[in-house]
Amino acid sequence: DAGNGFASVYPIIQRACVGCHGSSGALNMSTQTLAYTNLVGAGGTGVAAMGGSCGSSGLLRVTPGASLASLLYLKIRGGTAPPCGSAMPRGQPTLPAGDIATIRNWIEAGAAR
């Protein structure tokens, strides 16, 4: 439910992402606060993609209001290769459709904290 803000998304991140994006690196999502800040930014306007394969993509990790312009969504949606880097979660099956919809709806609703 996008109406619950990031609280509806973080359990998915905990389950599917924190194993690799945990306590270190530029995309630390080990806590709800760190995950939100590293995906959307403290001001809620988005954080530029980083890393060797996506840093030059010009994409934001999350573009509030636009899932198709959000690298997070493009990497998890399944069915289509992401514009850069690997599909996520790497080496695992695509997330369940309900989880993907929760993340998409949260982004489309403005990616509220």
Tab-separated table of C-alpha atoms in Angstrom:
chain	number	residue	atom	x	y	z
A	1	ASP	CA	0.000	0.000	0.000
A	2	ALA	CA	1.710	3.165	-1.208
A	3	GLY	CA	-0.323	5.106	1.372
A	4	ASN	CA	1.927	3.686	4.074
A	5	GLY	CA	4.976	5.292	2.489
A	6	PHE	CA	8.368	3.683	2.744
A	7	ALA	CA	7.175	1.553	5.665
A	8	SER	CA	5.349	-0.598	3.092
A	9	VAL	CA	8.500	-0.979	0.972
A	10	TYR	CA	11.221	-1.530	3.545
A	11	PRO	CA	10.200	-5.093	4.539
A	12	ILE	CA	10.721	-6.083	0.886
A	13	ILE	CA	14.138	-4.411	0.892
A	14	GLN	CA	15.044	-6.147	4.151
A	15	ARG	CA	14.100	-9.531	2.718
A	16	ALA	CA	15.507	-9.155	-0.811
A	17	CYS	CA	18.254	-6.517	-0.758
A	18	VAL	CA	19.996	-6.129	2.590
A	19	GLY	CA	21.914	-9.396	2.173
A	20	CYS	CA	24.087	-7.669	-0.455
A	21	HIS	CA	23.299	-3.995	0.199
A	22	GLY	CA	23.888	-4.197	3.926
A	23	SER	CA	26.491	-2.609	6.091
A	24	SER	CA	28.898	-1.166	3.542
A	25	GLY	CA	29.129	0.473	0.166
A	26	ALA	CA	27.380	3.408	-1.442
A	27	LEU	CA	23.975	1.720	-1.299
A	28	ASN	CA	23.707	0.741	2.350
A	29	MET	CA	20.120	-0.269	3.078
A	30	SER	CA	20.691	-1.893	6.486
A	31	THR	CA	18.159	0.368	8.222
A	32	GLN	CA	14.960	1.955	7.018
A	33	THR	CA	16.443	5.449	7.395
A	34	LEU	CA	19.645	4.605	5.514
A	35	ALA	CA	17.718	2.838	2.772
A	36	TYR	CA	15.393	5.777	2.218
A	37	THR	CA	18.226	8.321	2.309
A	38	ASN	CA	20.376	6.288	-0.091
A	39	LEU	CA	17.503	5.671	-2.520
A	40	VAL	CA	15.484	8.886	-2.420
A	41	GLY	CA	17.739	11.338	-0.592
A	42	ALA	CA	17.241	13.258	2.609
A	43	GLY	CA	15.231	15.867	0.725
A	44	GLY	CA	13.143	13.293	-1.134
A	45	THR	CA	14.249	14.394	-4.598
A	46	GLY	CA	16.275	11.363	-5.675
A	47	VAL	CA	19.866	10.149	-5.554
A	48	ALA	CA	21.959	9.731	-8.697
A	49	ALA	CA	22.842	6.176	-9.702
A	50	MET	CA	26.433	5.293	-8.834
A	51	GLY	CA	28.925	2.581	-9.613
A	52	GLY	CA	30.908	1.528	-12.629
A	53	SER	CA	28.030	0.381	-14.804
A	54	CYS	CA	25.265	2.791	-13.770
A	55	GLY	CA	27.092	5.916	-12.600
A	56	SER	CA	27.090	7.422	-16.071
A	57	SER	CA	23.473	6.423	-16.850
A	58	GLY	CA	21.999	9.761	-15.786
A	59	LEU	CA	19.308	7.899	-13.854
A	60	LEU	CA	18.212	8.460	-10.301
A	61	ARG	CA	17.910	5.481	-7.969
A	62	VAL	CA	14.327	6.595	-7.304
A	63	THR	CA	12.584	9.351	-9.241
A	64	PRO	CA	9.548	10.255	-7.116
A	65	GLY	CA	6.400	9.939	-9.215
A	66	ALA	CA	8.078	8.079	-12.095
A	67	SER	CA	8.795	4.376	-11.725
A	68	LEU	CA	9.988	4.031	-15.340
A	69	ALA	CA	12.647	6.664	-14.650
A	70	SER	CA	13.716	4.972	-11.384
A	71	LEU	CA	16.684	2.623	-11.509
A	72	LEU	CA	15.371	0.682	-8.501
A	73	TYR	CA	12.186	-0.225	-10.356
A	74	LEU	CA	13.957	-0.874	-13.663
A	75	LYS	CA	16.282	-3.350	-11.925
A	76	ILE	CA	13.568	-5.303	-10.096
A	77	ARG	CA	10.657	-5.329	-12.546
A	78	GLY	CA	11.687	-8.496	-14.375
A	79	GLY	CA	10.985	-9.400	-17.976
A	80	THR	CA	13.246	-6.679	-19.382
A	81	ALA	CA	16.959	-6.142	-18.857
A	82	PRO	CA	17.746	-3.013	-16.839
A	83	PRO	CA	19.373	-0.098	-18.700
A	84	CYS	CA	22.640	-0.696	-16.811
A	85	GLY	CA	24.094	-3.196	-14.388
A	86	SER	CA	22.366	-6.406	-13.376
A	87	ALA	CA	18.765	-7.230	-12.652
A	88	MET	CA	18.069	-7.443	-8.933
A	89	PRO	CA	18.140	-9.298	-6.727
A	90	ARG	CA	21.300	-10.571	-8.418
A	91	GLY	CA	21.422	-14.332	-8.837
A	92	GLN	CA	17.927	-14.738	-7.370
A	93	PRO	CA	14.472	-15.135	-8.900
A	94	THR	CA	12.531	-12.019	-9.810
A	95	LEU	CA	10.620	-10.601	-6.857
A	96	PRO	CA	6.985	-11.674	-6.510
A	97	ALA	CA	4.575	-9.549	-8.567
A	98	GLY	CA	2.992	-8.135	-5.399
A	99	ASP	CA	6.360	-6.879	-4.133
A	100	ILE	CA	7.165	-5.286	-7.490
A	101	ALA	CA	3.735	-3.613	-7.504
A	102	THR	CA	4.243	-2.301	-3.961
A	103	ILE	CA	7.535	-0.673	-4.947
A	104	ARG	CA	6.129	0.670	-8.227
A	105	ASN	CA	3.053	2.108	-6.495
A	106	TRP	CA	5.172	3.728	-3.780
A	107	ILE	CA	7.370	5.400	-6.416
A	108	GLU	CA	4.381	6.496	-8.518
A	109	ALA	CA	2.715	7.964	-5.413
A	110	GLY	CA	5.750	10.206	-4.851
A	111	ALA	CA	8.120	7.936	-2.871
A	112	ALA	CA	7.089	9.368	0.489
A	113	ARG	CA	9.041	8.579	3.615
